[in-house]
């Protein structure tokens, strides 16, 4: 599926917020809209939207002119066949109590480990990448330290390996969401492959914008293994949807980007609990309001 993006910058948060509201009313409608500050002390704010259908360039030009924004930059993200791109026999990955393996290693699951069957397919998150591995290690550490969870969200779930890890080790209500419907379809297939039925609710959503997520909030654990830009945009919503004392495990970050994300989330009430680096990637464990 092809995805389109449209981004602009403008001065002032209040104007950016109004612009984002106007974007949400466009036709074709965006699947998600975000606002975040450009972290260079310039006072600029970026407003961006994601579209399944090509956005109306005339409407965007009118919005930019109306709100005094720079012209929108519209991009088309290339459609990629991730099955052909990444399907291969990957070796198992061990992350604390978790053992992530492909069907070709079905006989290799060690006794007493939590097995997560994930074949390389149309969405990222096999456990081999430093970001997913970091998230699994961070979650394993929380479990080892005696933390329990009743409501868990995996935002930007990809294969939903993190959601499955939560569902297999806790009695929590677990929801997995992704902006890409292909990823959500892969997540559902992975649930079946792991014999998990409907243990995880899978929805297509941008951030927390879905009735299922709204109805389950607040969460005492939120996974967000995405990228720096979306993590910055999600910080206020993350705070709204996290319980006081709840944890957020964030990744998709290069090591040099981590300090900025720590600062952004600190402004939304999150404090750093742990920081892991795996090669060039950082995973952050944060806690809300403590």
PDB file of C-alpha atoms in Angstrom:
ATOM      1  CA  UNK A   1       0.000   0.000   0.000  1.00  0.00           C
ATOM      2  CA  UNK A   2       1.297   3.465  -0.892  1.00  0.00           C
ATOM      3  CA  UNK A   3       1.380   6.127   1.810  1.00  0.00           C
ATOM      4  CA  UNK A   4       1.643   9.872   1.192  1.00  0.00           C
ATOM      5  CA  UNK A   5       2.979  12.462   3.612  1.00  0.00           C
ATOM      6  CA  UNK A   6       2.477  16.234   3.677  1.00  0.00           C
ATOM      7  CA  UNK A   7       4.580  18.412   5.993  1.00  0.00           C
ATOM      8  CA  UNK A   8       4.930  22.142   6.598  1.00  0.00           C
ATOM      9  CA  UNK A   9       6.433  24.434   9.235  1.00  0.00           C
ATOM     10  CA  UNK A  10       5.059  27.561  10.847  1.00  0.00           C
ATOM     11  CA  UNK A  11       5.605  29.844  13.821  1.00  0.00           C
ATOM     12  CA  UNK A  12       3.780  29.230  17.081  1.00  0.00           C
ATOM     13  CA  UNK A  13       2.152  26.209  18.679  1.00  0.00           C
ATOM     14  CA  UNK A  14      -1.368  27.647  18.815  1.00  0.00           C
ATOM     15  CA  UNK A  15      -1.403  28.316  15.078  1.00  0.00           C
ATOM     16  CA  UNK A  16       0.039  24.857  14.413  1.00  0.00           C
ATOM     17  CA  UNK A  17      -2.689  23.251  16.516  1.00  0.00           C
ATOM     18  CA  UNK A  18      -5.399  25.100  14.578  1.00  0.00           C
ATOM     19  CA  UNK A  19      -3.768  24.113  11.284  1.00  0.00           C
ATOM     20  CA  UNK A  20      -3.712  20.442  12.328  1.00  0.00           C
ATOM     21  CA  UNK A  21      -7.422  20.600  13.114  1.00  0.00           C
ATOM     22  CA  UNK A  22      -8.109  22.032   9.677  1.00  0.00           C
ATOM     23  CA  UNK A  23      -6.065  19.265   8.072  1.00  0.00           C
ATOM     24  CA  UNK A  24      -8.187  16.613   9.797  1.00  0.00           C
ATOM     25  CA  UNK A  25     -11.224  17.936   7.903  1.00  0.00           C
ATOM     26  CA  UNK A  26      -9.628  17.585   4.475  1.00  0.00           C
ATOM     27  CA  UNK A  27     -10.893  15.302   1.718  1.00  0.00           C
ATOM     28  CA  UNK A  28      -9.358  12.849   1.211  1.00  0.00           C
ATOM     29  CA  UNK A  29      -8.940  12.715   4.978  1.00  0.00           C
ATOM     30  CA  UNK A  30      -5.520  11.998   6.461  1.00  0.00           C
ATOM     31  CA  UNK A  31      -5.079   8.817   8.479  1.00  0.00           C
ATOM     32  CA  UNK A  32      -3.139  10.788  11.054  1.00  0.00           C
ATOM     33  CA  UNK A  33      -2.026  14.348  11.799  1.00  0.00           C
ATOM     34  CA  UNK A  34       0.710  15.435  14.177  1.00  0.00           C
ATOM     35  CA  UNK A  35       2.224  18.643  15.543  1.00  0.00           C
ATOM     36  CA  UNK A  36       5.661  18.923  17.114  1.00  0.00           C
ATOM     37  CA  UNK A  37       8.220  21.574  17.889  1.00  0.00           C
ATOM     38  CA  UNK A  38      11.357  21.835  15.778  1.00  0.00           C
ATOM     39  CA  UNK A  39      14.062  21.354  18.395  1.00  0.00           C
ATOM     40  CA  UNK A  40      16.421  24.122  17.244  1.00  0.00           C
ATOM     41  CA  UNK A  41      15.150  27.061  19.367  1.00  0.00           C
ATOM     42  CA  UNK A  42      13.736  28.693  16.227  1.00  0.00           C
ATOM     43  CA  UNK A  43      10.138  28.791  17.456  1.00  0.00           C
ATOM     44  CA  UNK A  44       9.047  26.759  14.444  1.00  0.00           C
ATOM     45  CA  UNK A  45       6.479  23.977  14.670  1.00  0.00           C
ATOM     46  CA  UNK A  46       6.014  21.223  12.138  1.00  0.00           C
ATOM     47  CA  UNK A  47       2.571  20.045  11.079  1.00  0.00           C
ATOM     48  CA  UNK A  48       2.356  16.787   9.182  1.00  0.00           C
ATOM     49  CA  UNK A  49      -0.220  14.360   7.897  1.00  0.00           C
ATOM     50  CA  UNK A  50      -0.279  10.826   6.520  1.00  0.00           C
ATOM     51  CA  UNK A  51      -2.625   9.915   3.661  1.00  0.00           C
ATOM     52  CA  UNK A  52      -3.658   6.655   2.037  1.00  0.00           C
ATOM     53  CA  UNK A  53      -4.782   8.562  -1.073  1.00  0.00           C
ATOM     54  CA  UNK A  54      -2.816  11.386  -2.660  1.00  0.00           C
ATOM     55  CA  UNK A  55      -3.642  14.607  -0.765  1.00  0.00           C
ATOM     56  CA  UNK A  56      -5.278  17.543  -2.524  1.00  0.00           C
ATOM     57  CA  UNK A  57      -2.407  19.913  -3.308  1.00  0.00           C
ATOM     58  CA  UNK A  58      -4.737  22.879  -3.855  1.00  0.00           C
ATOM     59  CA  UNK A  59      -6.357  22.405  -0.447  1.00  0.00           C
ATOM     60  CA  UNK A  60      -2.959  22.162   1.205  1.00  0.00           C
ATOM     61  CA  UNK A  61      -1.765  25.312  -0.568  1.00  0.00           C
ATOM     62  CA  UNK A  62      -4.863  27.173   0.658  1.00  0.00           C
ATOM     63  CA  UNK A  63      -4.265  25.940   4.219  1.00  0.00           C
ATOM     64  CA  UNK A  64      -0.650  27.074   4.107  1.00  0.00           C
ATOM     65  CA  UNK A  65      -1.640  30.516   2.812  1.00  0.00           C
ATOM     66  CA  UNK A  66      -4.458  30.874   5.345  1.00  0.00           C
ATOM     67  CA  UNK A  67      -2.294  30.077   8.350  1.00  0.00           C
ATOM     68  CA  UNK A  68       0.925  31.696   7.183  1.00  0.00           C
ATOM     69  CA  UNK A  69       2.765  28.402   6.864  1.00  0.00           C
ATOM     70  CA  UNK A  70       5.431  27.444   4.384  1.00  0.00           C
ATOM     71  CA  UNK A  71       4.228  25.471   1.343  1.00  0.00           C
ATOM     72  CA  UNK A  72       3.552  21.831   2.120  1.00  0.00           C
ATOM     73  CA  UNK A  73       6.118  19.281   0.998  1.00  0.00           C
ATOM     74  CA  UNK A  74       4.228  16.242  -0.317  1.00  0.00           C
ATOM     75  CA  UNK A  75       6.036  12.915  -0.553  1.00  0.00           C
ATOM     76  CA  UNK A  76       5.055   9.438  -1.661  1.00  0.00           C
ATOM     77  CA  UNK A  77       6.521   6.637   0.422  1.00  0.00           C
ATOM     78  CA  UNK A  78       7.415   3.775  -1.903  1.00  0.00           C
ATOM     79  CA  UNK A  79       5.429   0.564  -1.691  1.00  0.00           C
ATOM     80  CA  UNK A  80       7.720  -2.293  -0.722  1.00  0.00           C
ATOM     81  CA  UNK A  81       7.120  -6.028  -0.809  1.00  0.00           C
ATOM     82  CA  UNK A  82       8.544  -6.812   2.593  1.00  0.00           C
ATOM     83  CA  UNK A  83       7.998 -10.535   2.071  1.00  0.00           C
ATOM     84  CA  UNK A  84      10.408 -10.584  -0.861  1.00  0.00           C
ATOM     85  CA  UNK A  85      12.654  -8.046   0.822  1.00  0.00           C
ATOM     86  CA  UNK A  86      13.271  -9.688   4.186  1.00  0.00           C
ATOM     87  CA  UNK A  87      11.970 -13.243   4.129  1.00  0.00           C
ATOM     88  CA  UNK A  88      14.873 -15.474   5.057  1.00  0.00           C
ATOM     89  CA  UNK A  89      15.744 -18.025   7.670  1.00  0.00           C
ATOM     90  CA  UNK A  90      16.789 -15.809  10.556  1.00  0.00           C
ATOM     91  CA  UNK A  91      18.458 -17.335  13.619  1.00  0.00           C
ATOM     92  CA  UNK A  92      16.610 -17.341  16.956  1.00  0.00           C
ATOM     93  CA  UNK A  93      16.965 -14.331  19.248  1.00  0.00           C
ATOM     94  CA  UNK A  94      17.165 -14.567  23.030  1.00  0.00           C
ATOM     95  CA  UNK A  95      16.077 -11.592  25.140  1.00  0.00           C
ATOM     96  CA  UNK A  96      15.872 -12.488  28.812  1.00  0.00           C
ATOM     97  CA  UNK A  97      13.022 -14.955  29.190  1.00  0.00           C
ATOM     98  CA  UNK A  98      11.915 -14.428  25.589  1.00  0.00           C
ATOM     99  CA  UNK A  99      12.963 -16.612  22.666  1.00  0.00           C
ATOM    100  CA  UNK A 100      12.031 -15.271  19.230  1.00  0.00           C
ATOM    101  CA  UNK A 101      12.241 -17.843  16.470  1.00  0.00           C
ATOM    102  CA  UNK A 102      11.067 -18.658  12.965  1.00  0.00           C
ATOM    103  CA  UNK A 103       9.100 -21.726  11.940  1.00  0.00           C
ATOM    104  CA  UNK A 104      12.325 -23.280  10.620  1.00  0.00           C
ATOM    105  CA  UNK A 105      13.551 -23.378  14.251  1.00  0.00           C
ATOM    106  CA  UNK A 106      10.338 -24.702  15.790  1.00  0.00           C
ATOM    107  CA  UNK A 107      12.259 -27.511  17.524  1.00  0.00           C
ATOM    108  CA  UNK A 108      14.813 -25.150  19.053  1.00  0.00           C
ATOM    109  CA  UNK A 109      12.625 -23.552  21.750  1.00  0.00           C
ATOM    110  CA  UNK A 110      14.403 -24.118  25.094  1.00  0.00           C
ATOM    111  CA  UNK A 111      12.390 -25.441  28.002  1.00  0.00           C
ATOM    112  CA  UNK A 112      11.098 -22.745  30.336  1.00  0.00           C
ATOM    113  CA  UNK A 113      11.417 -19.897  27.849  1.00  0.00           C
ATOM    114  CA  UNK A 114       8.598 -17.763  26.438  1.00  0.00           C
ATOM    115  CA  UNK A 115       8.481 -18.607  22.746  1.00  0.00           C
ATOM    116  CA  UNK A 116       7.465 -16.012  20.159  1.00  0.00           C
ATOM    117  CA  UNK A 117       7.082 -17.441  16.669  1.00  0.00           C
ATOM    118  CA  UNK A 118       7.769 -14.690  14.123  1.00  0.00           C
ATOM    119  CA  UNK A 119       8.664 -15.388  10.509  1.00  0.00           C
ATOM    120  CA  UNK A 120      10.210 -12.506   8.559  1.00  0.00           C
ATOM    121  CA  UNK A 121       7.260 -11.145   6.619  1.00  0.00           C
ATOM    122  CA  UNK A 122       5.516  -7.931   5.625  1.00  0.00           C
ATOM    123  CA  UNK A 123       6.166  -5.904   8.779  1.00  0.00           C
ATOM    124  CA  UNK A 124       9.204  -5.155  10.873  1.00  0.00           C
ATOM    125  CA  UNK A 125       9.764  -6.594  14.335  1.00  0.00           C
ATOM    126  CA  UNK A 126      11.367 -10.025  14.163  1.00  0.00           C
ATOM    127  CA  UNK A 127      13.479  -9.400  17.262  1.00  0.00           C
ATOM    128  CA  UNK A 128      16.728  -9.291  15.302  1.00  0.00           C
ATOM    129  CA  UNK A 129      16.860  -5.525  15.037  1.00  0.00           C
ATOM    130  CA  UNK A 130      18.421  -3.681  17.972  1.00  0.00           C
ATOM    131  CA  UNK A 131      15.242  -1.701  18.582  1.00  0.00           C
ATOM    132  CA  UNK A 132      12.937  -4.704  19.019  1.00  0.00           C
ATOM    133  CA  UNK A 133      15.566  -6.613  20.961  1.00  0.00           C
ATOM    134  CA  UNK A 134      16.012  -3.607  23.240  1.00  0.00           C
ATOM    135  CA  UNK A 135      12.271  -3.409  23.894  1.00  0.00           C
ATOM    136  CA  UNK A 136      12.085  -7.108  24.789  1.00  0.00           C
ATOM    137  CA  UNK A 137      15.043  -6.766  27.143  1.00  0.00           C
ATOM    138  CA  UNK A 138      13.508  -3.702  28.770  1.00  0.00           C
ATOM    139  CA  UNK A 139      10.170  -5.476  29.267  1.00  0.00           C
ATOM    140  CA  UNK A 140      11.943  -8.555  30.650  1.00  0.00           C
ATOM    141  CA  UNK A 141      13.723  -6.319  33.171  1.00  0.00           C
ATOM    142  CA  UNK A 142      10.435  -4.818  34.375  1.00  0.00           C
ATOM    143  CA  UNK A 143       8.966  -8.294  34.848  1.00  0.00           C
ATOM    144  CA  UNK A 144      12.075  -9.463  36.691  1.00  0.00           C
ATOM    145  CA  UNK A 145      11.783  -6.446  39.007  1.00  0.00           C
ATOM    146  CA  UNK A 146       8.275  -7.546  39.950  1.00  0.00           C
ATOM    147  CA  UNK A 147       6.150  -5.096  38.000  1.00  0.00           C
ATOM    148  CA  UNK A 148       2.696  -6.246  36.924  1.00  0.00           C
ATOM    149  CA  UNK A 149       0.519  -4.862  34.156  1.00  0.00           C
ATOM    150  CA  UNK A 150      -3.236  -4.745  33.635  1.00  0.00           C
ATOM    151  CA  UNK A 151      -3.524  -2.654  30.449  1.00  0.00           C
ATOM    152  CA  UNK A 152      -0.869  -2.645  27.722  1.00  0.00           C
ATOM    153  CA  UNK A 153      -0.664  -0.850  24.363  1.00  0.00           C
ATOM    154  CA  UNK A 154       1.794  -1.600  21.548  1.00  0.00           C
ATOM    155  CA  UNK A 155       1.714   1.514  19.348  1.00  0.00           C
ATOM    156  CA  UNK A 156       3.252   1.053  15.912  1.00  0.00           C
ATOM    157  CA  UNK A 157       3.208  -2.682  16.504  1.00  0.00           C
ATOM    158  CA  UNK A 158       4.652  -4.045  13.241  1.00  0.00           C
ATOM    159  CA  UNK A 159       4.574  -7.819  13.731  1.00  0.00           C
ATOM    160  CA  UNK A 160       3.093  -7.302  17.247  1.00  0.00           C
ATOM    161  CA  UNK A 161       5.939  -9.265  18.817  1.00  0.00           C
ATOM    162  CA  UNK A 162       5.939  -6.885  21.804  1.00  0.00           C
ATOM    163  CA  UNK A 163       2.177  -7.159  22.267  1.00  0.00           C
ATOM    164  CA  UNK A 164       2.450 -10.939  22.131  1.00  0.00           C
ATOM    165  CA  UNK A 165       5.261 -10.891  24.698  1.00  0.00           C
ATOM    166  CA  UNK A 166       2.988  -8.923  27.040  1.00  0.00           C
ATOM    167  CA  UNK A 167       0.001 -11.189  26.460  1.00  0.00           C
ATOM    168  CA  UNK A 168       2.069 -14.328  27.080  1.00  0.00           C
ATOM    169  CA  UNK A 169       3.561 -13.136  30.372  1.00  0.00           C
ATOM    170  CA  UNK A 170       0.747 -11.114  32.001  1.00  0.00           C
ATOM    171  CA  UNK A 171      -3.023 -11.174  32.421  1.00  0.00           C
ATOM    172  CA  UNK A 172      -3.235  -7.712  30.882  1.00  0.00           C
ATOM    173  CA  UNK A 173      -5.691  -6.419  28.314  1.00  0.00           C
ATOM    174  CA  UNK A 174      -3.359  -5.891  25.339  1.00  0.00           C
ATOM    175  CA  UNK A 175      -4.031  -3.731  22.275  1.00  0.00           C
ATOM    176  CA  UNK A 176      -1.705  -3.529  19.265  1.00  0.00           C
ATOM    177  CA  UNK A 177      -2.047  -0.720  16.726  1.00  0.00           C
ATOM    178  CA  UNK A 178      -0.279   0.348  13.565  1.00  0.00           C
ATOM    179  CA  UNK A 179      -0.902   3.039  10.968  1.00  0.00           C
ATOM    180  CA  UNK A 180      -0.257   0.451   8.233  1.00  0.00           C
ATOM    181  CA  UNK A 181      -3.144  -1.993   7.687  1.00  0.00           C
ATOM    182  CA  UNK A 182      -0.680  -4.491   6.187  1.00  0.00           C
ATOM    183  CA  UNK A 183       1.201  -4.585   9.488  1.00  0.00           C
ATOM    184  CA  UNK A 184      -2.061  -5.101  11.372  1.00  0.00           C
ATOM    185  CA  UNK A 185      -2.907  -7.999   9.073  1.00  0.00           C
ATOM    186  CA  UNK A 186       0.508  -9.541   9.750  1.00  0.00           C
ATOM    187  CA  UNK A 187      -0.064  -9.091  13.483  1.00  0.00           C
ATOM    188  CA  UNK A 188      -3.343 -11.008  13.282  1.00  0.00           C
ATOM    189  CA  UNK A 189      -1.632 -13.810  11.354  1.00  0.00           C
ATOM    190  CA  UNK A 190       1.112 -13.950  13.982  1.00  0.00           C
ATOM    191  CA  UNK A 191      -1.466 -14.284  16.758  1.00  0.00           C
ATOM    192  CA  UNK A 192      -2.893 -17.320  15.002  1.00  0.00           C
ATOM    193  CA  UNK A 193       0.554 -18.811  14.377  1.00  0.00           C
ATOM    194  CA  UNK A 194       1.285 -18.546  18.097  1.00  0.00           C
ATOM    195  CA  UNK A 195      -2.051 -20.087  19.065  1.00  0.00           C
ATOM    196  CA  UNK A 196      -3.090 -16.887  20.822  1.00  0.00           C
ATOM    197  CA  UNK A 197      -6.526 -16.412  19.254  1.00  0.00           C
ATOM    198  CA  UNK A 198      -7.839 -12.979  20.229  1.00  0.00           C
ATOM    199  CA  UNK A 199      -5.471 -12.497  23.183  1.00  0.00           C
ATOM    200  CA  UNK A 200      -4.420  -9.197  21.585  1.00  0.00           C
ATOM    201  CA  UNK A 201      -6.822  -6.716  19.987  1.00  0.00           C
ATOM    202  CA  UNK A 202      -5.276  -5.460  16.721  1.00  0.00           C
ATOM    203  CA  UNK A 203      -6.424  -2.157  15.201  1.00  0.00           C
ATOM    204  CA  UNK A 204      -5.360   0.168  12.395  1.00  0.00           C
ATOM    205  CA  UNK A 205      -4.756   3.579  13.961  1.00  0.00           C
ATOM    206  CA  UNK A 206      -2.423   6.567  13.971  1.00  0.00           C
ATOM    207  CA  UNK A 207      -1.103   6.853  17.486  1.00  0.00           C
ATOM    208  CA  UNK A 208      -3.933   6.485  19.994  1.00  0.00           C
ATOM    209  CA  UNK A 209      -6.662   7.550  17.565  1.00  0.00           C
ATOM    210  CA  UNK A 210      -8.994   4.561  17.823  1.00  0.00           C
ATOM    211  CA  UNK A 211     -12.059   3.822  19.984  1.00  0.00           C
ATOM    212  CA  UNK A 212     -10.529   0.567  21.228  1.00  0.00           C
ATOM    213  CA  UNK A 213      -7.459   2.400  22.510  1.00  0.00           C
ATOM    214  CA  UNK A 214      -9.529   5.213  23.993  1.00  0.00           C
ATOM    215  CA  UNK A 215     -11.765   2.718  25.762  1.00  0.00           C
ATOM    216  CA  UNK A 216      -8.844   0.770  27.249  1.00  0.00           C
ATOM    217  CA  UNK A 217      -6.819   3.789  28.406  1.00  0.00           C
ATOM    218  CA  UNK A 218      -5.095   4.651  30.628  1.00  0.00           C
ATOM    219  CA  UNK A 219      -2.333   2.079  30.220  1.00  0.00           C
ATOM    220  CA  UNK A 220       0.269   0.988  32.727  1.00  0.00           C
ATOM    221  CA  UNK A 221       2.640  -0.047  29.930  1.00  0.00           C
ATOM    222  CA  UNK A 222       2.994   1.446  26.454  1.00  0.00           C
ATOM    223  CA  UNK A 223       5.427   0.155  23.850  1.00  0.00           C
ATOM    224  CA  UNK A 224       6.328   2.538  21.016  1.00  0.00           C
ATOM    225  CA  UNK A 225       9.063   1.165  18.791  1.00  0.00           C
ATOM    226  CA  UNK A 226       8.797   3.682  15.963  1.00  0.00           C
ATOM    227  CA  UNK A 227      11.005   6.655  15.001  1.00  0.00           C
ATOM    228  CA  UNK A 228      12.131   9.907  16.573  1.00  0.00           C
ATOM    229  CA  UNK A 229       9.684  12.194  14.735  1.00  0.00           C
ATOM    230  CA  UNK A 230       6.526  10.208  15.571  1.00  0.00           C
ATOM    231  CA  UNK A 231       7.767   9.717  19.150  1.00  0.00           C
ATOM    232  CA  UNK A 232       8.060  13.488  19.559  1.00  0.00           C
ATOM    233  CA  UNK A 233       4.553  13.980  18.144  1.00  0.00           C
ATOM    234  CA  UNK A 234       3.154  11.275  20.424  1.00  0.00           C
ATOM    235  CA  UNK A 235       4.601  12.608  23.682  1.00  0.00           C
ATOM    236  CA  UNK A 236       1.501  14.602  24.801  1.00  0.00           C
ATOM    237  CA  UNK A 237      -0.866  11.767  23.849  1.00  0.00           C
ATOM    238  CA  UNK A 238       1.424   9.276  25.557  1.00  0.00           C
ATOM    239  CA  UNK A 239       1.089  11.288  28.761  1.00  0.00           C
ATOM    240  CA  UNK A 240      -2.706  11.459  28.438  1.00  0.00           C
ATOM    241  CA  UNK A 241      -2.962   7.711  27.907  1.00  0.00           C
ATOM    242  CA  UNK A 242      -0.498   6.534  30.559  1.00  0.00           C
ATOM    243  CA  UNK A 243      -1.429   5.795  34.141  1.00  0.00           C
ATOM    244  CA  UNK A 244       0.398   7.665  36.880  1.00  0.00           C
ATOM    245  CA  UNK A 245       3.301   5.374  37.625  1.00  0.00           C
ATOM    246  CA  UNK A 246       2.876   3.663  34.256  1.00  0.00           C
ATOM    247  CA  UNK A 247       5.815   2.776  32.038  1.00  0.00           C
ATOM    248  CA  UNK A 248       6.675   3.627  28.449  1.00  0.00           C
ATOM    249  CA  UNK A 249       9.258   1.611  26.530  1.00  0.00           C
ATOM    250  CA  UNK A 250      10.419   3.665  23.549  1.00  0.00           C
ATOM    251  CA  UNK A 251      12.755   2.703  20.725  1.00  0.00           C
ATOM    252  CA  UNK A 252      13.483   3.282  17.056  1.00  0.00           C
ATOM    253  CA  UNK A 253      16.065   5.838  18.183  1.00  0.00           C
ATOM    254  CA  UNK A 254      19.642   6.341  17.155  1.00  0.00           C
ATOM    255  CA  UNK A 255      21.915   6.751  20.175  1.00  0.00           C
ATOM    256  CA  UNK A 256      22.450  10.440  19.460  1.00  0.00           C
ATOM    257  CA  UNK A 257      18.676  11.071  19.399  1.00  0.00           C
ATOM    258  CA  UNK A 258      17.965   9.633  22.841  1.00  0.00           C
ATOM    259  CA  UNK A 259      18.771  12.723  24.930  1.00  0.00           C
ATOM    260  CA  UNK A 260      16.296  14.804  22.949  1.00  0.00           C
ATOM    261  CA  UNK A 261      13.523  12.234  23.435  1.00  0.00           C
ATOM    262  CA  UNK A 262      14.280  12.052  27.169  1.00  0.00           C
ATOM    263  CA  UNK A 263      13.905  15.853  27.352  1.00  0.00           C
ATOM    264  CA  UNK A 264      10.695  15.886  25.284  1.00  0.00           C
ATOM    265  CA  UNK A 265       9.084  13.222  27.449  1.00  0.00           C
ATOM    266  CA  UNK A 266      10.278  14.862  30.652  1.00  0.00           C
ATOM    267  CA  UNK A 267       8.165  17.879  29.668  1.00  0.00           C
ATOM    268  CA  UNK A 268       5.188  15.503  29.488  1.00  0.00           C
ATOM    269  CA  UNK A 269       5.858  14.117  32.957  1.00  0.00           C
ATOM    270  CA  UNK A 270       7.983  11.038  32.154  1.00  0.00           C
ATOM    271  CA  UNK A 271      11.201  10.264  34.009  1.00  0.00           C
ATOM    272  CA  UNK A 272      14.026   8.061  32.779  1.00  0.00           C
ATOM    273  CA  UNK A 273      14.233   4.647  34.457  1.00  0.00           C
ATOM    274  CA  UNK A 274      16.692   2.836  32.217  1.00  0.00           C
ATOM    275  CA  UNK A 275      18.601   3.376  29.003  1.00  0.00           C
ATOM    276  CA  UNK A 276      19.908   0.553  26.808  1.00  0.00           C
ATOM    277  CA  UNK A 277      22.193   0.845  23.791  1.00  0.00           C
ATOM    278  CA  UNK A 278      22.501  -1.972  21.254  1.00  0.00           C
ATOM    279  CA  UNK A 279      25.054  -0.989  18.613  1.00  0.00           C
ATOM    280  CA  UNK A 280      23.696   2.335  17.230  1.00  0.00           C
ATOM    281  CA  UNK A 281      20.178   1.994  18.677  1.00  0.00           C
ATOM    282  CA  UNK A 282      18.822   3.149  22.051  1.00  0.00           C
ATOM    283  CA  UNK A 283      15.810   1.858  23.983  1.00  0.00           C
ATOM    284  CA  UNK A 284      14.388   4.018  26.777  1.00  0.00           C
ATOM    285  CA  UNK A 285      12.311   2.885  29.735  1.00  0.00           C
ATOM    286  CA  UNK A 286      10.396   5.840  31.162  1.00  0.00           C
ATOM    287  CA  UNK A 287       7.889   6.180  33.996  1.00  0.00           C
ATOM    288  CA  UNK A 288       5.035   8.670  34.203  1.00  0.00           C
ATOM    289  CA  UNK A 289       4.631  10.936  37.217  1.00  0.00           C
ATOM    290  CA  UNK A 290       7.167   9.359  39.555  1.00  0.00           C
TER     291      UNK A 290
END
